[in-house]
Amino acid sequence: MPQESLRPPQWPDDRVCSADQKGLVREMLTRIGDKWTTLVITTLARGPLRFSALLGEINGLSHRMLTVTLRALERDGLVTRTVYAEVPPRVEYTLTDLGVTLIAPLGTIVDWVEGHQGQVAASRAEFDA
Amino acid sequence: MPQESLRPPQWPDDRVCSADQKGLVREMLTRIGDKWTTLVITTLARGPLRFSALLGEINGLSHRMLTVTLRALERDGLVTRTVYAEVPPRVEYTLTDLGVTLIAPLGTIVDWVEGHQGQVAASRAEFDA
DNA sequence: CTGTATCCCGTTCGATACTG
DNA sequence: CAGTATCGAACGGGATACAG
Protein backbone atom coordinates (compact mmCIF):
# COMPACT_ATOMS: atom_id res chain seq x y z
CA MET A 1 0.00 0.00 0.00
CA PRO A 2 1.47 3.26 -1.06
CA GLN A 3 2.00 5.76 1.66
CA GLU A 4 0.23 8.51 -0.10
CA SER A 5 -3.09 7.00 -0.97
CA LEU A 6 -5.05 7.21 2.19
CA ARG A 7 -3.12 8.93 4.79
CA PRO A 8 -4.79 12.14 5.88
CA PRO A 9 -2.40 14.75 7.04
CA GLN A 10 -1.54 13.97 10.60
CA TRP A 11 -0.60 17.07 12.41
CA PRO A 12 2.35 15.96 14.45
CA ASP A 13 3.30 19.28 15.93
CA ASP A 14 1.63 19.56 19.26
CA ARG A 15 3.46 22.76 19.92
CA VAL A 16 1.04 24.51 17.64
CA CYS A 17 -1.97 23.70 19.73
CA SER A 18 -0.51 22.53 22.97
CA ALA A 19 -3.45 22.98 25.25
CA ASP A 20 -6.43 23.13 22.91
CA GLN A 21 -7.75 21.42 19.82
CA LYS A 22 -6.80 24.02 17.29
CA GLY A 23 -4.74 21.39 15.58
CA LEU A 24 -7.77 19.30 14.84
CA VAL A 25 -9.77 22.32 13.82
CA ARG A 26 -7.09 23.34 11.42
CA GLU A 27 -6.74 19.83 10.14
CA MET A 28 -10.45 19.79 9.32
CA LEU A 29 -10.15 23.21 7.77
CA THR A 30 -7.35 21.88 5.66
CA ARG A 31 -9.54 19.01 4.59
CA ILE A 32 -12.49 21.26 3.89
CA GLY A 33 -10.31 23.68 2.05
CA ASP A 34 -8.45 21.23 -0.05
CA LYS A 35 -8.73 21.09 -3.70
CA TRP A 36 -11.79 18.90 -4.14
CA THR A 37 -13.46 18.06 -0.85
CA THR A 38 -15.92 20.92 -0.80
CA LEU A 39 -16.97 20.38 -4.37
CA VAL A 40 -17.57 16.71 -3.71
CA ILE A 41 -19.64 17.41 -0.60
CA THR A 42 -21.75 20.11 -2.18
CA THR A 43 -22.30 17.92 -5.20
CA LEU A 44 -23.37 15.00 -3.06
CA ALA A 45 -25.62 17.36 -1.12
CA ARG A 46 -27.98 17.21 -4.08
CA GLY A 47 -28.26 13.45 -3.75
CA PRO A 48 -26.31 10.20 -3.98
CA LEU A 49 -24.13 9.72 -7.02
CA ARG A 50 -22.00 7.02 -8.43
CA PHE A 51 -18.30 7.34 -9.04
CA SER A 52 -18.50 8.11 -12.72
CA ALA A 53 -21.31 10.61 -12.18
CA LEU A 54 -19.24 12.53 -9.66
CA LEU A 55 -16.34 12.47 -12.04
CA GLY A 56 -18.54 13.94 -14.72
CA GLU A 57 -20.09 16.60 -12.52
CA ILE A 58 -16.87 18.06 -11.20
CA ASN A 59 -14.82 19.56 -13.94
CA GLY A 60 -11.10 19.04 -13.80
CA LEU A 61 -11.28 16.36 -11.14
CA SER A 62 -9.08 13.43 -12.00
CA HIS A 63 -9.91 9.81 -11.54
CA ARG A 64 -7.27 9.34 -8.93
CA MET A 65 -8.04 12.42 -6.89
CA LEU A 66 -11.69 11.52 -6.70
CA THR A 67 -10.73 8.19 -5.20
CA VAL A 68 -8.38 9.82 -2.71
CA THR A 69 -10.93 12.46 -1.75
CA LEU A 70 -13.75 9.97 -1.33
CA ARG A 71 -11.62 7.68 0.82
CA ALA A 72 -10.74 10.54 3.12
CA LEU A 73 -14.40 11.53 3.41
CA GLU A 74 -15.38 7.95 4.03
CA ARG A 75 -12.78 7.61 6.73
CA ASP A 76 -14.03 10.74 8.44
CA GLY A 77 -17.56 9.36 8.40
CA LEU A 78 -18.87 12.04 6.09
CA VAL A 79 -19.65 9.82 3.13
CA THR A 80 -20.95 6.28 2.74
CA ARG A 81 -19.74 3.97 0.04
CA THR A 82 -22.25 1.41 -1.21
CA VAL A 83 -21.18 -1.31 -3.60
CA TYR A 84 -23.82 -3.12 -5.65
CA ALA A 85 -22.84 -6.60 -6.73
CA GLU A 86 -23.62 -6.13 -10.36
CA VAL A 87 -21.88 -6.35 -13.67
CA PRO A 88 -20.62 -3.85 -14.50
CA PRO A 89 -19.96 -2.79 -10.94
CA ARG A 90 -21.88 0.13 -9.51
CA VAL A 91 -20.80 2.13 -6.49
CA GLU A 92 -22.85 4.89 -4.96
CA TYR A 93 -21.65 7.61 -2.65
CA THR A 94 -23.99 9.25 -0.18
CA LEU A 95 -23.56 11.85 2.50
CA THR A 96 -23.93 10.40 5.97
CA ASP A 97 -26.01 12.17 8.61
CA LEU A 98 -22.77 13.62 9.85
CA GLY A 99 -21.90 14.74 6.36
CA VAL A 100 -25.25 16.44 6.00
CA THR A 101 -24.60 18.52 9.11
CA LEU A 102 -21.59 19.94 7.36
CA ILE A 103 -23.60 21.38 4.50
CA ALA A 104 -24.88 24.40 6.39
CA PRO A 105 -21.55 25.56 7.82
CA LEU A 106 -19.99 25.03 4.45
CA GLY A 107 -22.81 27.08 3.00
CA THR A 108 -21.96 30.08 5.17
CA ILE A 109 -18.47 30.09 3.73
CA VAL A 110 -19.68 29.64 0.17
CA ASP A 111 -22.18 32.44 0.70
CA TRP A 112 -19.48 34.68 2.05
CA VAL A 113 -17.31 34.09 -0.96
CA GLU A 114 -20.15 34.65 -3.37
CA GLY A 115 -21.18 37.77 -1.53
CA HIS A 116 -17.72 39.28 -1.32
CA GLN A 117 -15.87 38.03 -4.34
CA GLY A 118 -16.31 41.38 -5.98
CA GLN A 119 -14.54 43.15 -3.14
CA VAL A 120 -11.82 40.53 -3.11
CA ALA A 121 -11.32 40.79 -6.84
CA ALA A 122 -11.19 44.57 -6.65
CA SER A 123 -8.68 44.46 -3.86
CA ARG A 124 -6.49 42.13 -5.83
CA ALA A 125 -6.65 44.27 -8.91
CA GLU A 126 -5.52 47.27 -6.93
CA PHE A 127 -2.83 45.33 -5.11
CA ASP A 128 -1.41 43.95 -8.33
CA ALA A 129 -1.47 47.33 -10.02
CA MET B 1 13.78 33.08 -12.65
CA PRO B 2 11.90 30.63 -10.48
CA GLN B 3 10.56 33.52 -8.51
CA GLU B 4 8.00 31.48 -6.72
CA SER B 5 9.24 33.20 -3.64
CA LEU B 6 6.85 35.47 -1.88
CA ARG B 7 4.18 36.12 -4.39
CA PRO B 8 0.67 35.08 -3.39
CA PRO B 9 -0.92 32.46 -5.59
CA GLN B 10 -2.21 34.15 -8.66
CA TRP B 11 -4.97 32.09 -10.18
CA PRO B 12 -3.26 29.30 -11.98
CA ASP B 13 -6.14 27.30 -13.32
CA ASP B 14 -8.95 28.81 -15.28
CA ARG B 15 -9.63 25.46 -16.82
CA VAL B 16 -11.53 24.20 -13.84
CA CYS B 17 -14.10 26.93 -13.67
CA SER B 18 -14.10 28.46 -17.07
CA ALA B 19 -17.51 30.07 -17.06
CA ASP B 20 -18.73 30.09 -13.49
CA GLN B 21 -17.39 31.24 -10.18
CA LYS B 22 -16.92 27.90 -8.50
CA GLY B 23 -13.24 28.30 -9.08
CA LEU B 24 -13.13 31.43 -7.03
CA VAL B 25 -15.16 29.83 -4.28
CA ARG B 26 -12.79 26.94 -4.20
CA GLU B 27 -9.80 29.19 -4.36
CA MET B 28 -11.04 31.08 -1.33
CA LEU B 29 -11.75 27.80 0.42
CA THR B 30 -8.23 26.75 -0.36
CA ARG B 31 -6.93 29.95 1.11
CA ILE B 32 -9.12 29.62 4.17
CA GLY B 33 -8.09 26.03 4.61
CA ASP B 34 -4.41 26.50 4.12
CA LYS B 35 -1.91 25.97 6.80
CA TRP B 36 -1.89 29.35 8.51
CA THR B 37 -4.55 31.68 7.15
CA THR B 38 -7.29 30.80 9.60
CA LEU B 39 -5.00 31.01 12.57
CA VAL B 40 -3.79 34.44 11.49
CA ILE B 41 -7.32 35.74 10.97
CA THR B 42 -8.65 34.42 14.26
CA THR B 43 -5.62 35.79 16.04
CA LEU B 44 -6.07 39.20 14.47
CA ALA B 45 -9.76 39.02 15.34
CA ARG B 46 -8.74 39.81 18.91
CA GLY B 47 -7.08 43.01 17.81
CA PRO B 48 -4.25 44.46 15.73
CA LEU B 49 -0.85 42.96 16.17
CA ARG B 50 2.60 43.60 14.88
CA PHE B 51 4.61 41.13 12.89
CA SER B 52 6.69 39.82 15.75
CA ALA B 53 3.64 39.55 18.00
CA LEU B 54 1.84 37.41 15.46
CA LEU B 55 4.92 35.29 15.10
CA GLY B 56 4.96 34.78 18.82
CA GLU B 57 1.26 34.06 19.16
CA ILE B 58 1.11 31.38 16.52
CA ASN B 59 3.32 28.55 17.51
CA GLY B 60 5.13 26.78 14.74
CA LEU B 61 4.59 29.54 12.22
CA SER B 62 7.80 30.41 10.46
CA HIS B 63 9.05 33.83 9.62
CA ARG B 64 8.70 33.28 5.92
CA MET B 65 5.24 31.74 5.97
CA LEU B 66 3.88 34.57 8.08
CA THR B 67 5.05 37.01 5.43
CA VAL B 68 3.56 34.94 2.64
CA THR B 69 0.27 34.52 4.48
CA LEU B 70 -0.01 38.17 5.38
CA ARG B 71 0.74 39.26 1.81
CA ALA B 72 -2.01 37.03 0.50
CA LEU B 73 -4.47 38.37 3.06
CA GLU B 74 -3.44 41.90 2.27
CA ARG B 75 -3.87 41.32 -1.43
CA ASP B 76 -7.35 39.95 -0.85
CA GLY B 77 -8.26 43.01 1.17
CA LEU B 78 -8.72 41.11 4.40
CA VAL B 79 -5.85 42.63 6.29
CA THR B 80 -4.30 46.10 6.42
CA ARG B 81 -0.61 46.66 6.76
CA THR B 82 0.44 49.82 8.58
CA VAL B 83 4.07 50.86 8.67
CA TYR B 84 5.25 53.30 11.30
CA ALA B 85 8.32 55.29 10.33
CA GLU B 86 10.29 54.51 13.42
CA VAL B 87 13.54 52.94 14.36
CA PRO B 88 13.38 50.07 14.78
CA PRO B 89 10.58 49.67 12.26
CA ARG B 90 7.15 48.75 13.49
CA VAL B 91 4.42 47.24 11.33
CA GLU B 92 0.93 46.55 12.50
CA TYR B 93 -1.58 44.23 10.92
CA THR B 94 -5.30 44.77 11.30
CA LEU B 95 -8.35 43.04 9.96
CA THR B 96 -10.18 45.20 7.45
CA ASP B 97 -13.97 45.55 7.57
CA LEU B 98 -14.05 42.88 4.92
CA GLY B 99 -11.80 40.68 7.00
CA VAL B 100 -14.06 41.11 10.01
CA THR B 101 -17.04 39.83 8.02
CA LEU B 102 -15.16 36.59 7.56
CA ILE B 103 -14.93 35.88 11.26
CA ALA B 104 -18.52 34.69 11.66
CA PRO B 105 -18.59 32.24 8.74
CA LEU B 106 -15.23 30.93 9.87
CA GLY B 107 -16.75 30.51 13.28
CA THR B 108 -19.50 28.25 11.99
CA ILE B 109 -16.89 25.90 10.62
CA VAL B 110 -14.83 25.99 13.78
CA ASP B 111 -17.96 25.30 15.81
CA TRP B 112 -18.83 22.38 13.58
CA VAL B 113 -15.42 20.84 14.03
CA GLU B 114 -15.46 21.32 17.77
CA GLY B 115 -18.96 19.87 17.97
CA HIS B 116 -18.27 16.85 15.80
CA GLN B 117 -14.64 16.01 16.27
CA GLY B 118 -15.61 13.13 18.50
CA GLN B 119 -17.68 11.52 15.76
CA VAL B 120 -14.95 12.13 13.23
CA ALA B 121 -12.32 10.63 15.47
CA ALA B 122 -14.52 7.61 16.16
CA SER B 123 -15.15 7.10 12.47
CA ARG B 124 -11.47 7.23 11.75
CA ALA B 125 -10.66 4.76 14.46
CA GLU B 126 -13.16 2.31 13.05
CA PHE B 127 -12.04 2.85 9.50
CA ASP B 128 -8.41 2.29 10.38
CA ALA B 129 -9.19 -0.82 12.36
C1' DC C 1 12.34 44.66 13.70
C1' DT C 2 10.48 43.55 9.25
C1' DG C 3 11.07 41.63 4.94
C1' DT C 4 13.36 39.27 0.78
C1' DA C 5 15.96 35.70 -1.65
C1' DT C 6 17.98 30.75 -1.91
C1' DC C 7 18.36 26.31 -1.12
C1' DC C 8 16.27 21.98 -0.56
C1' DC C 9 13.41 18.19 0.70
C1' DG C 10 8.98 15.99 1.34
C1' DT C 11 4.38 16.02 -0.28
C1' DT C 12 0.86 16.53 -3.74
C1' DC C 13 -1.27 15.62 -7.85
C1' DG C 14 -1.96 14.64 -12.83
C1' DA C 15 -1.05 11.24 -16.53
C1' DT C 16 -0.84 6.78 -17.55
C1' DA C 17 -1.24 1.92 -17.41
C1' DC C 18 -3.14 -2.04 -15.31
C1' DT C 19 -6.70 -5.17 -12.51
C1' DG C 20 -11.20 -7.13 -11.09
C1' DC D 1 -17.25 0.76 -14.26
C1' DA D 2 -14.52 1.31 -10.18
C1' DG D 3 -10.23 1.19 -8.23
C1' DT D 4 -5.03 0.60 -7.69
C1' DA D 5 0.04 1.29 -8.80
C1' DT D 6 3.76 3.98 -10.39
C1' DC D 7 6.22 7.79 -12.04
C1' DG D 8 7.63 12.56 -12.70
C1' DA D 9 6.73 17.42 -12.41
C1' DA D 10 5.18 21.02 -9.48
C1' DC D 11 4.38 22.98 -5.16
C1' DG D 12 4.70 23.98 -0.17
C1' DG D 13 7.17 25.28 3.36
C1' DG D 14 11.24 25.16 6.75
C1' DA D 15 16.10 26.74 7.47
C1' DT D 16 19.12 30.02 6.54
C1' DA D 17 21.45 34.16 5.02
C1' DC D 18 21.05 38.73 3.96
C1' DA D 19 19.16 43.80 3.60
C1' DG D 20 16.69 48.14 4.83
Coordinates of N, CA and C in Angstrom, one line a residue, chain A:
Chain A
M1 N 0.9 -1.2 0.0 CA 0.0 0.0 0.0 C 0.9 1.2 0.0
P2 N 0.7 2.0 -1.0 CA 1.5 3.3 -1.1 C 1.2 4.2 0.1
Q3 N 2.2 4.9 0.5 CA 2.0 5.8 1.7 C 1.0 6.8 1.4
E4 N 1.0 7.3 0.2 CA 0.2 8.5 -0.1 C -1.3 8.3 -0.1
S5 N -1.7 7.2 -0.6 CA -3.1 7.0 -1.0 C -4.1 7.5 0.1
L6 N -4.0 7.0 1.3 CA -5.0 7.2 2.2 C -4.7 8.0 3.4
R7 N -3.5 8.3 3.5 CA -3.1 8.9 4.8 C -3.5 10.4 4.8
P8 N -4.4 10.7 5.7 CA -4.8 12.1 5.9 C -3.7 12.8 6.7
P9 N -3.5 14.0 6.4 CA -2.4 14.8 7.0 C -2.5 14.7 8.6
Q10 N -1.6 14.0 9.1 CA -1.5 14.0 10.6 C -0.8 15.2 11.1
W11 N -1.3 15.9 12.0 CA -0.6 17.1 12.4 C 0.2 16.8 13.6
P12 N 1.5 16.5 13.4 CA 2.4 16.0 14.4 C 2.8 17.0 15.4
D13 N 2.7 18.2 15.1 CA 3.3 19.3 15.9 C 2.4 19.7 17.0
D14 N 2.5 19.2 18.2 CA 1.6 19.6 19.3 C 2.0 20.9 19.8
R15 N 3.1 21.5 19.4 CA 3.5 22.8 19.9 C 2.5 23.8 19.4
V16 N 1.9 23.5 18.3 CA 1.0 24.5 17.6 C -0.2 24.7 18.4
C17 N -0.7 23.6 19.1 CA -2.0 23.7 19.7 C -1.9 23.0 21.1
S18 N -0.8 23.3 21.8 CA -0.5 22.5 23.0 C -1.7 22.2 23.9
A19 N -2.4 23.2 24.2 CA -3.5 23.0 25.2 C -4.9 22.8 24.7
D20 N -5.1 23.2 23.4 CA -6.4 23.1 22.9 C -6.5 22.2 21.7
Q21 N -7.6 22.3 21.0 CA -7.8 21.4 19.8 C -7.6 22.2 18.5
K22 N -6.9 23.3 18.5 CA -6.8 24.0 17.3 C -6.2 23.2 16.2
G23 N -5.3 22.3 16.6 CA -4.7 21.4 15.6 C -5.8 20.6 14.8
L24 N -6.7 20.1 15.5 CA -7.8 19.3 14.8 C -8.6 20.2 14.0
V25 N -9.0 21.4 14.6 CA -9.8 22.3 13.8 C -9.1 22.7 12.5
R26 N -7.8 23.0 12.6 CA -7.1 23.3 11.4 C -7.0 22.2 10.5
E27 N -6.8 21.0 11.0 CA -6.7 19.8 10.1 C -8.0 19.7 9.3
M28 N -9.2 19.9 10.0 CA -10.4 19.8 9.3 C -10.6 20.9 8.3
L29 N -10.1 22.1 8.7 CA -10.1 23.2 7.8 C -9.3 22.9 6.5
T30 N -8.2 22.3 6.8 CA -7.4 21.9 5.7 C -8.1 20.9 4.8
R31 N -8.8 20.0 5.4 CA -9.5 19.0 4.6 C -10.6 19.7 3.8
I32 N -11.4 20.5 4.5 CA -12.5 21.3 3.9 C -12.0 22.2 2.8
G33 N -10.8 22.7 3.0 CA -10.3 23.7 2.1 C -9.5 23.1 0.9
D34 N -9.3 21.8 1.0 CA -8.4 21.2 0.0 C -9.1 21.2 -1.4
K35 N -8.4 20.8 -2.3 CA -8.7 21.1 -3.7 C -10.1 20.6 -4.1
W36 N -10.6 19.5 -3.6 CA -11.8 18.9 -4.1 C -12.9 18.6 -3.1
T37 N -12.5 18.5 -1.9 CA -13.5 18.1 -0.8 C -14.8 18.8 -0.9
T38 N -14.7 20.1 -0.9 CA -15.9 20.9 -0.8 C -16.8 20.7 -2.0
L39 N -16.2 20.6 -3.2 CA -17.0 20.4 -4.4 C -17.7 19.0 -4.3
V40 N -17.0 18.0 -3.8 CA -17.6 16.7 -3.7 C -18.7 16.7 -2.7
I41 N -18.6 17.4 -1.6 CA -19.6 17.4 -0.6 C -20.9 18.2 -1.1
T42 N -20.6 19.3 -1.7 CA -21.7 20.1 -2.2 C -22.4 19.4 -3.4
T43 N -21.7 18.7 -4.1 CA -22.3 17.9 -5.2 C -23.1 16.8 -4.7
L44 N -22.6 16.1 -3.7 CA -23.4 15.0 -3.1 C -24.6 15.5 -2.2
A45 N -24.5 16.8 -1.9 CA -25.6 17.4 -1.1 C -26.9 17.3 -1.9
R46 N -26.8 17.3 -3.2 CA -28.0 17.2 -4.1 C -28.5 15.8 -4.2
G47 N -27.8 14.8 -3.7 CA -28.3 13.5 -3.8 C -27.1 12.5 -4.0
P48 N -27.3 11.2 -3.8 CA -26.3 10.2 -4.0 C -25.9 10.2 -5.4
L49 N -24.6 9.9 -5.7 CA -24.1 9.7 -7.0 C -23.1 8.6 -7.1
R50 N -23.0 8.0 -8.3 CA -22.0 7.0 -8.4 C -20.7 7.7 -8.9
F51 N -19.7 6.8 -8.8 CA -18.3 7.3 -9.0 C -18.2 8.1 -10.3
S52 N -18.7 7.5 -11.4 CA -18.5 8.1 -12.7 C -19.3 9.4 -12.8
A53 N -20.5 9.4 -12.1 CA -21.3 10.6 -12.2 C -20.6 11.8 -11.5
L54 N -20.0 11.5 -10.4 CA -19.2 12.5 -9.7 C -18.1 13.1 -10.5
L55 N -17.5 12.1 -11.2 CA -16.3 12.5 -12.0 C -16.8 13.4 -13.2
G56 N -18.0 13.1 -13.7 CA -18.5 13.9 -14.7 C -19.0 15.3 -14.2
E57 N -19.5 15.4 -13.0 CA -20.1 16.6 -12.5 C -19.0 17.6 -12.2
I58 N -17.9 17.1 -11.7 CA -16.9 18.1 -11.2 C -15.8 18.2 -12.2
N59 N -15.7 19.3 -12.8 CA -14.8 19.6 -13.9 C -13.4 19.7 -13.5
G60 N -12.5 19.0 -14.1 CA -11.1 19.0 -13.8 C -10.7 18.0 -12.8
L61 N -11.6 17.4 -12.2 CA -11.3 16.4 -11.1 C -10.8 15.1 -11.8
S62 N -9.6 14.6 -11.4 CA -9.1 13.4 -12.0 C -9.6 12.2 -11.3
H63 N -9.6 11.1 -12.0 CA -9.9 9.8 -11.5 C -9.3 9.5 -10.2
R64 N -8.0 9.7 -10.1 CA -7.3 9.3 -8.9 C -7.6 10.2 -7.8
M65 N -7.7 11.5 -8.0 CA -8.0 12.4 -6.9 C -9.4 12.2 -6.4
L66 N -10.3 11.8 -7.2 CA -11.7 11.5 -6.7 C -11.6 10.4 -5.7
T67 N -10.9 9.3 -6.1 CA -10.7 8.2 -5.2 C -10.1 8.6 -3.9
V68 N -9.0 9.4 -3.9 CA -8.4 9.8 -2.7 C -9.3 10.7 -1.9
T69 N -10.0 11.6 -2.5 CA -10.9 12.5 -1.8 C -12.1 11.7 -1.1
L70 N -12.6 10.8 -1.9 CA -13.8 10.0 -1.3 C -13.3 9.1 -0.2
R71 N -12.1 8.5 -0.3 CA -11.6 7.7 0.8 C -11.5 8.5 2.1
A72 N -10.9 9.7 1.9 CA -10.7 10.5 3.1 C -12.1 10.9 3.7
L73 N -13.1 11.2 2.9 CA -14.4 11.5 3.4 C -15.1 10.3 4.1
E74 N -14.8 9.2 3.5 CA -15.4 8.0 4.0 C -14.8 7.7 5.4
R75 N -13.5 7.8 5.5 CA -12.8 7.6 6.7 C -13.3 8.6 7.8
D76 N -13.6 9.8 7.5 CA -14.0 10.7 8.4 C -15.5 10.6 8.8
G77 N -16.2 9.6 8.1 CA -17.6 9.4 8.4 C -18.5 10.4 7.8
L78 N -18.0 11.0 6.7 CA -18.9 12.0 6.1 C -19.6 11.5 4.9
V79 N -19.1 10.4 4.4 CA -19.6 9.8 3.1 C -19.7 8.3 3.3
T80 N -20.8 7.7 2.7 CA -20.9 6.3 2.7 C -20.7 5.7 1.4
R81 N -20.0 4.6 1.3 CA -19.7 4.0 0.0 C -20.6 2.7 0.0
T82 N -21.4 2.6 -1.1 CA -22.2 1.4 -1.2 C -21.9 0.7 -2.5
V83 N -21.5 -0.5 -2.4 CA -21.2 -1.3 -3.6 C -22.3 -2.2 -4.0
Y84 N -22.8 -2.2 -5.2 CA -23.8 -3.1 -5.7 C -23.1 -4.2 -6.4
A85 N -23.5 -5.5 -6.1 CA -22.8 -6.6 -6.7 C -23.5 -6.8 -8.1
E86 N -23.1 -6.0 -9.0 CA -23.6 -6.1 -10.4 C -22.5 -6.2 -11.4
V87 N -22.9 -6.5 -12.6 CA -21.9 -6.4 -13.7 C -22.5 -5.5 -14.8
P88 N -21.9 -4.4 -15.1 CA -20.6 -3.9 -14.5 C -20.9 -3.3 -13.1
P89 N -19.8 -3.2 -12.3 CA -20.0 -2.8 -10.9 C -20.5 -1.4 -10.8
R90 N -21.3 -1.2 -9.8 CA -21.9 0.1 -9.5 C -21.6 0.5 -8.1
V91 N -21.1 1.7 -7.8 CA -20.8 2.1 -6.5 C -21.4 3.5 -6.3
E92 N -22.2 3.6 -5.2 CA -22.8 4.9 -5.0 C -22.3 5.5 -3.7
Y93 N -22.1 6.8 -3.8 CA -21.7 7.6 -2.6 C -22.8 8.5 -2.1
T94 N -22.9 8.5 -0.8 CA -24.0 9.2 -0.2 C -23.4 10.0 1.0
L95 N -23.9 11.2 1.3 CA -23.6 11.9 2.5 C -24.2 11.1 3.7
T96 N -23.4 10.9 4.7 CA -23.9 10.4 6.0 C -24.7 11.5 6.7
D97 N -25.3 11.2 7.8 CA -26.0 12.2 8.6 C -25.0 13.2 9.1
L98 N -23.8 12.7 9.4 CA -22.8 13.6 9.8 C -22.4 14.5 8.7
G99 N -22.3 13.9 7.5 CA -21.9 14.7 6.4 C -22.9 15.8 6.1
V100 N -24.2 15.5 6.3 CA -25.2 16.4 6.0 C -25.1 17.6 6.9
T101 N -24.7 17.4 8.2 CA -24.6 18.5 9.1 C -23.5 19.5 8.7
L102 N -22.7 19.1 7.8 CA -21.6 19.9 7.4 C -22.0 20.9 6.3
I103 N -23.2 20.6 5.6 CA -23.6 21.4 4.5 C -23.9 22.8 4.9
A104 N -24.5 23.0 6.0 CA -24.9 24.4 6.4 C -23.7 25.3 6.7
P105 N -22.8 24.8 7.6 CA -21.5 25.6 7.8 C -20.8 25.9 6.6
L106 N -20.7 24.8 5.7 CA -20.0 25.0 4.4 C -20.7 26.1 3.6
G107 N -22.0 26.1 3.7 CA -22.8 27.1 3.0 C -22.5 28.5 3.4
T108 N -22.2 28.7 4.7 CA -22.0 30.1 5.2 C -20.7 30.6 4.5
I109 N -19.7 29.7 4.4 CA -18.5 30.1 3.7 C -18.7 30.4 2.2
V110 N -19.4 29.5 1.6 CA -19.7 29.6 0.2 C -20.4 30.9 -0.1
D111 N -21.4 31.2 0.8 CA -22.2 32.4 0.7 C -21.3 33.7 0.9
W112 N -20.4 33.6 1.8 CA -19.5 34.7 2.1 C -18.7 35.0 0.8
V113 N -18.1 33.9 0.2 CA -17.3 34.1 -1.0 C -18.1 34.7 -2.1
E114 N -19.3 34.1 -2.3 CA -20.2 34.7 -3.4 C -20.6 36.1 -3.1
G115 N -20.7 36.4 -1.8 CA -21.2 37.8 -1.5 C -20.1 38.8 -1.5
H116 N -18.8 38.3 -1.4 CA -17.7 39.3 -1.3 C -16.7 39.1 -2.4
Q117 N -16.9 38.3 -3.4 CA -15.9 38.0 -4.3 C -15.6 39.3 -5.1
G118 N -16.6 40.1 -5.3 CA -16.3 41.4 -6.0 C -15.3 42.2 -5.2
Q119 N -15.5 42.4 -3.9 CA -14.5 43.1 -3.1 C -13.1 42.5 -3.2
V120 N -13.1 41.2 -3.1 CA -11.8 40.5 -3.1 C -11.1 40.8 -4.4
A121 N -11.9 40.6 -5.5 CA -11.3 40.8 -6.8 C -10.8 42.2 -7.0
A122 N -11.6 43.2 -6.5 CA -11.2 44.6 -6.7 C -9.9 44.8 -5.9
S123 N -9.9 44.3 -4.7 CA -8.7 44.5 -3.9 C -7.4 43.9 -4.5
R124 N -7.6 42.7 -5.1 CA -6.5 42.1 -5.8 C -6.0 43.0 -7.0
A125 N -7.0 43.5 -7.7 CA -6.7 44.3 -8.9 C -5.8 45.5 -8.5
E126 N -6.3 46.1 -7.4 CA -5.5 47.3 -6.9 C -4.1 46.9 -6.4
F127 N -4.1 45.8 -5.7 CA -2.8 45.3 -5.1 C -1.8 45.0 -6.2
D128 N -2.3 44.4 -7.3 CA -1.4 44.0 -8.3 C -1.0 45.1 -9.2
A129 N -1.7 46.2 -9.1 CA -1.5 47.3 -10.0 C -0.1 48.0 -9.7

